[in-house]
Structure formats: C-alpha cells, structure tokens
mmCIF file of C-alpha atoms in Angstrom:
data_model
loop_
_atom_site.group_PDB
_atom_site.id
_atom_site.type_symbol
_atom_site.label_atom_id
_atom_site.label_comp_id
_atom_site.label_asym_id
_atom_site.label_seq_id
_atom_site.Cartn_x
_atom_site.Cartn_y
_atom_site.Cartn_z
ATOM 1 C CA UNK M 1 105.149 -70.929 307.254
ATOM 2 C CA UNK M 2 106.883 -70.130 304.162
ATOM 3 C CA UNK M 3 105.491 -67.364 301.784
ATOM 4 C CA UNK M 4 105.121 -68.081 297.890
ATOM 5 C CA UNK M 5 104.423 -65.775 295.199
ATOM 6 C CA UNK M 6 102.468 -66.968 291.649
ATOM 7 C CA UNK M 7 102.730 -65.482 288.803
ATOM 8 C CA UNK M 8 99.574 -64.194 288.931
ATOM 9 C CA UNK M 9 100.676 -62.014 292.088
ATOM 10 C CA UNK M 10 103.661 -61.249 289.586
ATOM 11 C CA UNK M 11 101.619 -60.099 286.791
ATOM 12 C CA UNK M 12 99.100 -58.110 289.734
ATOM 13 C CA UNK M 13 102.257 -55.840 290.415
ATOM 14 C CA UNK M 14 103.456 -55.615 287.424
ATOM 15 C CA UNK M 15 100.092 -53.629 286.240
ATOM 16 C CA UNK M 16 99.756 -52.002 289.220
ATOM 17 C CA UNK M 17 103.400 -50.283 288.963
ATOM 18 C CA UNK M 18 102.933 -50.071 285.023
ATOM 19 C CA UNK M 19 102.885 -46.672 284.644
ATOM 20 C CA UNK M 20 106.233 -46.476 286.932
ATOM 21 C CA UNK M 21 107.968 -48.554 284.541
ATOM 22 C CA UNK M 22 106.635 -47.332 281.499
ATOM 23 C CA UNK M 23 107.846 -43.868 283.175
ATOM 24 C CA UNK M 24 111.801 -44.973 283.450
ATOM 25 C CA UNK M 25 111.861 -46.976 280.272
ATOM 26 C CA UNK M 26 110.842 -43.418 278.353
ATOM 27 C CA UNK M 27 113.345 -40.959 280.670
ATOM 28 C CA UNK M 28 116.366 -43.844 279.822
ATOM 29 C CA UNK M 29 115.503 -43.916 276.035
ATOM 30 C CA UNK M 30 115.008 -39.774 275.840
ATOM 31 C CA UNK M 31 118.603 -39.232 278.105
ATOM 32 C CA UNK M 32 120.411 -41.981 275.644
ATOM 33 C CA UNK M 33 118.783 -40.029 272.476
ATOM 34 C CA UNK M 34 119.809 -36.701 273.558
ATOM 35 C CA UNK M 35 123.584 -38.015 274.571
ATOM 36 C CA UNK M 36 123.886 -39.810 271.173
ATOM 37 C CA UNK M 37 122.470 -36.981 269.309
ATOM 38 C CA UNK M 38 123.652 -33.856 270.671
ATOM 39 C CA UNK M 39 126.343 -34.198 273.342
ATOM 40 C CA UNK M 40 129.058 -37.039 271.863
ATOM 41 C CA UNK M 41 131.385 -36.059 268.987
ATOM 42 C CA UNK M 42 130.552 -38.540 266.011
ATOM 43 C CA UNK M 43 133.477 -40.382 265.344
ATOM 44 C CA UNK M 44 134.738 -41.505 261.419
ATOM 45 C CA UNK M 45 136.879 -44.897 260.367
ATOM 46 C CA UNK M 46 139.291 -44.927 257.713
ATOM 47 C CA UNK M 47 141.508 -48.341 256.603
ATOM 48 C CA UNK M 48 144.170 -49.088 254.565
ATOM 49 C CA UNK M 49 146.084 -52.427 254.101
ATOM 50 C CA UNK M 50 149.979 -52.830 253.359
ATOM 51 C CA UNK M 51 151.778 -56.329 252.813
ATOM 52 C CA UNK M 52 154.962 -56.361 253.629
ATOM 53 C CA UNK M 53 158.121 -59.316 252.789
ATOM 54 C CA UNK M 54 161.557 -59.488 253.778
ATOM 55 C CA UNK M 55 164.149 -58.578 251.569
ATOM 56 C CA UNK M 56 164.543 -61.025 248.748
ATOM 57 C CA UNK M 57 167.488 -61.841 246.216
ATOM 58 C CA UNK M 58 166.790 -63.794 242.799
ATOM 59 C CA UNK M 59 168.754 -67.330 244.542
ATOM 60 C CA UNK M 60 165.759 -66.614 246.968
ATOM 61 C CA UNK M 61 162.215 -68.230 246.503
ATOM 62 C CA UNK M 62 159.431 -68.373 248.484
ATOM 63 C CA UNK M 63 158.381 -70.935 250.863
ATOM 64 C CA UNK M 64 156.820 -71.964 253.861
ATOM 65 C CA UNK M 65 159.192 -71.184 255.938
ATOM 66 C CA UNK M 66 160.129 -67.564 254.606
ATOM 67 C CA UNK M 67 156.398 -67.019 255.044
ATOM 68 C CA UNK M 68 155.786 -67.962 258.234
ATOM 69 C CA UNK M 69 158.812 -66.297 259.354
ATOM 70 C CA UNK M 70 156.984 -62.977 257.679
ATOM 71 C CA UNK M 71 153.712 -63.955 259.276
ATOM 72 C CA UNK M 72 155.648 -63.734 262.519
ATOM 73 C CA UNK M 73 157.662 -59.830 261.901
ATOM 74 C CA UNK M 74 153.754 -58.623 261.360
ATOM 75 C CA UNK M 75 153.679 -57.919 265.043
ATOM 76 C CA UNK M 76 157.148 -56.258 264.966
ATOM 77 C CA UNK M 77 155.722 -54.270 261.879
ATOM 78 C CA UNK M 78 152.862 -53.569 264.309
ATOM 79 C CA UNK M 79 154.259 -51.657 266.549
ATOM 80 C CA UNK M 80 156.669 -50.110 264.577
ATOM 81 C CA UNK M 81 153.436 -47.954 262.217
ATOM 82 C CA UNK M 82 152.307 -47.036 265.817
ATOM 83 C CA UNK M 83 156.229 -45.631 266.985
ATOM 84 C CA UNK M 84 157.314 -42.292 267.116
ATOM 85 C CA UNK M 85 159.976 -43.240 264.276
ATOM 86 C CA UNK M 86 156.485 -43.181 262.102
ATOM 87 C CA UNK M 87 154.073 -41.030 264.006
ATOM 88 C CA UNK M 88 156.627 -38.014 264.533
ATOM 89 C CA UNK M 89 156.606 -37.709 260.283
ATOM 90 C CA UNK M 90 153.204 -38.498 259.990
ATOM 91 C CA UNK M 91 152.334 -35.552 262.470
ATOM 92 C CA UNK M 92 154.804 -33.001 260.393
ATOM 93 C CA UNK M 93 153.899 -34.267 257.181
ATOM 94 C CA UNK M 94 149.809 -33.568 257.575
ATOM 95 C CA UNK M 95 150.780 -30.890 260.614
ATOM 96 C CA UNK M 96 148.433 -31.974 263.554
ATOM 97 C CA UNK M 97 148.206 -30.352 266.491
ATOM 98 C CA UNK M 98 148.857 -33.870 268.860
ATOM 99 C CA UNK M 99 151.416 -35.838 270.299
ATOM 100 C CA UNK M 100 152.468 -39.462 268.925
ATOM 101 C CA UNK M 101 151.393 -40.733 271.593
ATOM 102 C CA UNK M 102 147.506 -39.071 271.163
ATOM 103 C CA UNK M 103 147.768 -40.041 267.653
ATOM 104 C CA UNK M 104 148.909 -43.597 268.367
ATOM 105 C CA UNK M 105 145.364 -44.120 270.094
ATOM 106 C CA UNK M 106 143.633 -43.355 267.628
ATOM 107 C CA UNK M 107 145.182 -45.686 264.950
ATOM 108 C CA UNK M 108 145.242 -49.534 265.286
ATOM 109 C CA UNK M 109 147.058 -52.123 263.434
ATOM 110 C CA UNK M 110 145.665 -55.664 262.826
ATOM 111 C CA UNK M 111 146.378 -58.344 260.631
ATOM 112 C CA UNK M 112 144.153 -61.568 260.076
ATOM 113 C CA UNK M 113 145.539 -65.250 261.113
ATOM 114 C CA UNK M 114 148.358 -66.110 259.279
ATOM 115 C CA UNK M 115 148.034 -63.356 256.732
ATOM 116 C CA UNK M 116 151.138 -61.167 255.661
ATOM 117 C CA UNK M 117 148.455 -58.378 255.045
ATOM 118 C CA UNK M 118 148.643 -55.804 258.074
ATOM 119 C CA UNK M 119 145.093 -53.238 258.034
ATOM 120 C CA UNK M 120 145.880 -50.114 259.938
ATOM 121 C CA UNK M 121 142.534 -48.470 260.989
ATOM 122 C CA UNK M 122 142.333 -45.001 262.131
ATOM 123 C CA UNK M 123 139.301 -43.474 264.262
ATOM 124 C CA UNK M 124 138.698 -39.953 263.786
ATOM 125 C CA UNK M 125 135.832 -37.367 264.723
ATOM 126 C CA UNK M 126 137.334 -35.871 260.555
ATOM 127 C CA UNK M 127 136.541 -38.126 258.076
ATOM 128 C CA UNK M 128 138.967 -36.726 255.839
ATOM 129 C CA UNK M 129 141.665 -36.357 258.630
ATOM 130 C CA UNK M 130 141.138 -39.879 259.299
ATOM 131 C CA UNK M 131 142.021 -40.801 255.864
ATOM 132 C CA UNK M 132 144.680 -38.484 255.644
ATOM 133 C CA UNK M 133 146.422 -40.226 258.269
ATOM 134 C CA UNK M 134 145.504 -43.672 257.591
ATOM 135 C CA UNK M 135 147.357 -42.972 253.807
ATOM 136 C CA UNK M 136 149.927 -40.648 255.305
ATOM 137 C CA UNK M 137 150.782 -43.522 258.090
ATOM 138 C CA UNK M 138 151.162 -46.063 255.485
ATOM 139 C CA UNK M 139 153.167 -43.987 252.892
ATOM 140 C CA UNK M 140 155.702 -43.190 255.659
ATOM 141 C CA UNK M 141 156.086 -46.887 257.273
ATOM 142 C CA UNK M 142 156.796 -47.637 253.471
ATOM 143 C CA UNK M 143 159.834 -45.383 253.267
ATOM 144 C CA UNK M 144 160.836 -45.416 256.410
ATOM 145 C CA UNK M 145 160.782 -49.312 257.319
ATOM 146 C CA UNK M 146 163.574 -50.143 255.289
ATOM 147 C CA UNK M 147 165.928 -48.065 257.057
ATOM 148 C CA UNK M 148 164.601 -50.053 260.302
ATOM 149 C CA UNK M 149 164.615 -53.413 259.081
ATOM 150 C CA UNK M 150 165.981 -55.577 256.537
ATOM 151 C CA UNK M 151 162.866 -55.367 254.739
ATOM 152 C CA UNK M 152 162.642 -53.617 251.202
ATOM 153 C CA UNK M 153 159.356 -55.261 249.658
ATOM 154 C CA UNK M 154 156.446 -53.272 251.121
ATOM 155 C CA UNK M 155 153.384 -52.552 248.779
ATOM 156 C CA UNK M 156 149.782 -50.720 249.795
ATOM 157 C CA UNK M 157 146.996 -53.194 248.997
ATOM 158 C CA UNK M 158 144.427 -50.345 249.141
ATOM 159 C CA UNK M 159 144.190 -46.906 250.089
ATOM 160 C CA UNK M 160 142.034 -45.302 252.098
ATOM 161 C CA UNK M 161 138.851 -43.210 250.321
ATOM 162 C CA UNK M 162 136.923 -40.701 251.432
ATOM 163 C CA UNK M 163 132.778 -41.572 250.417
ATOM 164 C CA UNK M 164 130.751 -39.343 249.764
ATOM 165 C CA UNK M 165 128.564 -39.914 252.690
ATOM 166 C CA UNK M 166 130.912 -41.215 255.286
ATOM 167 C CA UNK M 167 128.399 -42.480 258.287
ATOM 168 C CA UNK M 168 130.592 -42.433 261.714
ATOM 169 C CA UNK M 169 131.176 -45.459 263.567
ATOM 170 C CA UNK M 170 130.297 -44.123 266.875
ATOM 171 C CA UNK M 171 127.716 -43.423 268.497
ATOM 172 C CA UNK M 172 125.279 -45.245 267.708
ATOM 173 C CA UNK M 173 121.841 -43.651 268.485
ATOM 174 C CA UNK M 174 119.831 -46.740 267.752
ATOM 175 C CA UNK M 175 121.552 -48.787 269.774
ATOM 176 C CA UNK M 176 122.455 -46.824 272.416
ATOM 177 C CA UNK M 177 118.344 -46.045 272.449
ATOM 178 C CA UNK M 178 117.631 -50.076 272.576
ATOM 179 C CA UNK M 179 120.634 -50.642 275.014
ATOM 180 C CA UNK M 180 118.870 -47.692 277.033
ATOM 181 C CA UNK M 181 115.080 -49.111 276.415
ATOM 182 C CA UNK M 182 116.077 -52.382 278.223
ATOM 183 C CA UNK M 183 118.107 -50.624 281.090
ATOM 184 C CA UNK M 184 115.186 -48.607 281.897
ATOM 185 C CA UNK M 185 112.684 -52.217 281.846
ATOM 186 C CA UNK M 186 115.110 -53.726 284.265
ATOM 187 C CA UNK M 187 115.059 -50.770 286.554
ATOM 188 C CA UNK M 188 111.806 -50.029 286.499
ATOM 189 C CA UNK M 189 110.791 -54.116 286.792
ATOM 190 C CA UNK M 190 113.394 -53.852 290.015
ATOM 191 C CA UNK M 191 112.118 -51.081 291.805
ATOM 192 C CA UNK M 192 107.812 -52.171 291.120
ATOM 193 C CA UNK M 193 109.283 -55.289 292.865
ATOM 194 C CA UNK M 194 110.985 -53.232 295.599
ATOM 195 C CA UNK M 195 108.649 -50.863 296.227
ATOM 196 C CA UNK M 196 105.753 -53.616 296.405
ATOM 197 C CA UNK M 197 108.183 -55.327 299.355
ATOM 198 C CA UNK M 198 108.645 -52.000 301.216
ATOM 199 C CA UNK M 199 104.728 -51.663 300.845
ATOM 200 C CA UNK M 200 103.549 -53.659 304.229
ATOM 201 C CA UNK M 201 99.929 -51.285 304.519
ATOM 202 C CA UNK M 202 96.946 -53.717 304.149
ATOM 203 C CA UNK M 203 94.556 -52.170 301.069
ATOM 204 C CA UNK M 204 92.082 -54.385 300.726
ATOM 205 C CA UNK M 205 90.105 -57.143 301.998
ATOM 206 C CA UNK M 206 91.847 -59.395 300.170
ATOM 207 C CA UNK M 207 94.818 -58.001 302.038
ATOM 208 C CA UNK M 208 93.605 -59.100 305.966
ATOM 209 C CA UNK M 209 92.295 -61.931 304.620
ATOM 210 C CA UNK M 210 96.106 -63.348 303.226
ATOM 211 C CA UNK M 211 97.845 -61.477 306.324
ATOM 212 C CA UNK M 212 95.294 -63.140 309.288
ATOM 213 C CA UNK M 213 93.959 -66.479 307.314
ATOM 214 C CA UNK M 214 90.614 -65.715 308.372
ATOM 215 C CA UNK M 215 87.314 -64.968 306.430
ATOM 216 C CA UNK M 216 86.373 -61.195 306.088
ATOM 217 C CA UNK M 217 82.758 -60.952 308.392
ATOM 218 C CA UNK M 218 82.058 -56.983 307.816
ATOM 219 C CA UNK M 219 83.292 -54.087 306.206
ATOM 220 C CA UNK M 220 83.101 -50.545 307.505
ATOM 221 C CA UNK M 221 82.171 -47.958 304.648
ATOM 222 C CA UNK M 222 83.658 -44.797 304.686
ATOM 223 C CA UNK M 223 82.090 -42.371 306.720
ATOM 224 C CA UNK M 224 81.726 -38.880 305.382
ATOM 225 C CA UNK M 225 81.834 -35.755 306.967
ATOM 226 C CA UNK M 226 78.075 -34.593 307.495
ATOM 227 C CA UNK M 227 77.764 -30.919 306.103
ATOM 228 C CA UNK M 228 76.863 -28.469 308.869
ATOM 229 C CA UNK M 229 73.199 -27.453 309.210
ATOM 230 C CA UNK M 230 72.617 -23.864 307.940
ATOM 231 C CA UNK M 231 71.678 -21.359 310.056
ATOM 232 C CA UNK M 232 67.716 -20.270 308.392
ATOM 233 C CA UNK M 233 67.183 -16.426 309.073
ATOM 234 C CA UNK M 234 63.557 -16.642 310.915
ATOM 235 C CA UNK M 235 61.020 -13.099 311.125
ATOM 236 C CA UNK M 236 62.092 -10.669 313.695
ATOM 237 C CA UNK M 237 59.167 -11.340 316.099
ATOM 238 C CA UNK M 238 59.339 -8.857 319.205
ATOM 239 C CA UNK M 239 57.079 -8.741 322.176
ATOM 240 C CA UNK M 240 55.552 -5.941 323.374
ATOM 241 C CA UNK M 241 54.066 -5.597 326.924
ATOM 242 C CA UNK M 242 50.747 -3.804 327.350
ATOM 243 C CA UNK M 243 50.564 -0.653 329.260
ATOM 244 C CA UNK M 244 48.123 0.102 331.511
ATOM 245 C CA UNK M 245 44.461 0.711 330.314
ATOM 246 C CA UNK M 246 45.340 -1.023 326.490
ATOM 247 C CA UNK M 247 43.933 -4.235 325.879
ATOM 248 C CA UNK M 248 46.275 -6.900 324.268
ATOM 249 C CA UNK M 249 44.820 -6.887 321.352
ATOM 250 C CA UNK M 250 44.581 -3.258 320.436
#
C-alpha cells in the first residue's frame, strides 16, 4: 500500500522541528556576519578608461573599416596592459612589493561591444593603491604601446579618483548574511525532514492508529512510582513479668 504525505503532515513537522530550524538559520547568519565582518580583507575598485586608434596620416580618414579593424586590436591591447612589458614599469614606477604576474590578477581589462574604449579595473584591499595602479597602468601602456605597435593615438577618457568614502566591493555582509539566512532554512528544512524519517518510535495514539489501521480501544496511563510508607516511631512499651508474691497490677 503506498504511503502519502499532506501538507498538513508537512506543516505538523515543520512546527514540531521549528525550533531546530530556527536554531541553524541563526548559527549560518551569525558565522557569515562574523566572516564578512572580521575575518575577510575588504577589498577596493578603481577604473580608468583609455581609447586607443591606429596610427593615422592626414590622406587618412576614418571609416568603417579602420574602425572595426580598431575594434578588433582591443583584445591585442588587452593583453598587452596586463604583460610584463607594462606591469614590470608599473611595479618600479609605484614600487610594490609583487610579481607581474600577482599584479596582473588583480587588474582586468574590458571593453564594451564594438567600442574602441578599453576600462581597465583594478581590485585592491588599498583604495588609494588601487588607483595608483589603475592611473599608473594606463599612463605607462600610453608611452609604452607605441614602441609595441604601430599605434600612436592613445588618449585617457577618465582617470581614476580616489572618494572620499570609498565603500569596498567585497564582501558583502548583507548579502553574504541573506545568502547565509537561506542556506541555513534549507538545511534546517532538510534535516526536520530527515530526522522525522529516521524517527520510526510510535508517540501517540494517533501514531498505532496510522501504523496498525485499527481503532484505539484503551489507553494505559502512566503509572507512578508509589512513595514508600514511612516508618512511624511508636512508644517504647516493655513487658515486665511479675515476681513471685506481686500482683500484676502493683
């Protein structure tokens, strides 16, 4: 015979393992605060955006062509702000303490569809060093680009700046706190559930009467233990046996 569940039976363990998922939900959210908080380094953004055009002469004019063909060296550009050729000056010019290679992680180069307009975007845990290195990186692709490619037109579009109350990017608490809030329903939801499976003790009436299919004729109470009887102290009676020639009573 096949077994089905209703909602109601749903709902029934739901509120009777309520207070084991209310339980996980609040240890999830308080680990996620105290990670976001107080362990992970806050981390800054910085951007700047460069255009850059292939060298030009004055019989040269632009068209579709010469700007799709410029849409198209973006990706060599690309990789070229995140080279050593670029990264090696940047790192002696602002003297950091990391590789190219450490500092090529932290800096990413994008450019929208069929835009000429490259944005490189570093991630720092300084705001300031991250704009120092977002201006620094595109200062030195600027001079040094035309020495790698036939390309002698580059202009910054905007330069990174330094608010006055840079907020990092990453973490973020409050959404690492709701992320963590819904973790800790689904767990808890999932182990009621379990733990309601695992559970095959019969509780109730109701119980024996789902398990056997047959009415409920008599219930034993429980018995308690009867207290022991206390011992009453009674007079300290003695009898005495009459000697000879003394009446009982005297």
């Amino acid at each position: 015979m096949e077994e089905t569940i209703s909602l109601r039976e749903l709902f029934a363990v739901l509120r009777k393992r309520l207070w084991l998922i209310v339980l996980i939900t609040i240890i999830a959210a308080t680990v996620s605060a105290v990670i976001s908080f107080f362990v992970l380094t806050p981390v800054y953004e910085s951007k700047t955006q460069i255009l850059v055009n292939q060298a030009k002469n004055d019989q040269q004019l632009y068209n579709t062509q010469t700007v799709q063909t410029n849409v198209q060296l973006i990706n060599t550009y690309n990789d070229i702000i995140t080279s050593p050729a670029i990264l090696d000056k940047v790192i002696k010019e602002l003297k950091l303490d990391k590789s190219a290679q450490t500092l090529s992680g932290q800096i990413q180069v994008t450019n929208a569809k069929d835009s000429q307009v490259a944005q490189i975007v570093v991630k720092d845990t300084s705001a300031k060093r991250a704009t120092e290195i977002a201006n620094t990186t595109a200062s030195v692709f600027k001079k040094e680009v035309p020495k790698l490619m036939n390309v002698d037109n580059v202009k910054v579009l905007s330069k990174a700046a330094l608010g006055e109350s840079a907020s990092p990017v990453k973490p973020q608490p409050l959404m690492n706190i709701a992320i963590a809030v819904v973790v800790g329903l689904m767990v808890g939801v999932g182990l009621s559930f379990l733990l309601e499976y695992l559970d095959n003790t019969l509780k109730t009436e109701q119980d024996i009467e789902n398990l056997l299919e047959l009415p409920v004729m008599g219930v034993i109470t429980t018995i308690k233990d009867v207290p022991k009887a206390t011992n009453v102290q009674r007079p300290d009676v003695t009898a005495r046996v009459p000697q000879r020639g003394e009446t009982l009573g005297s």
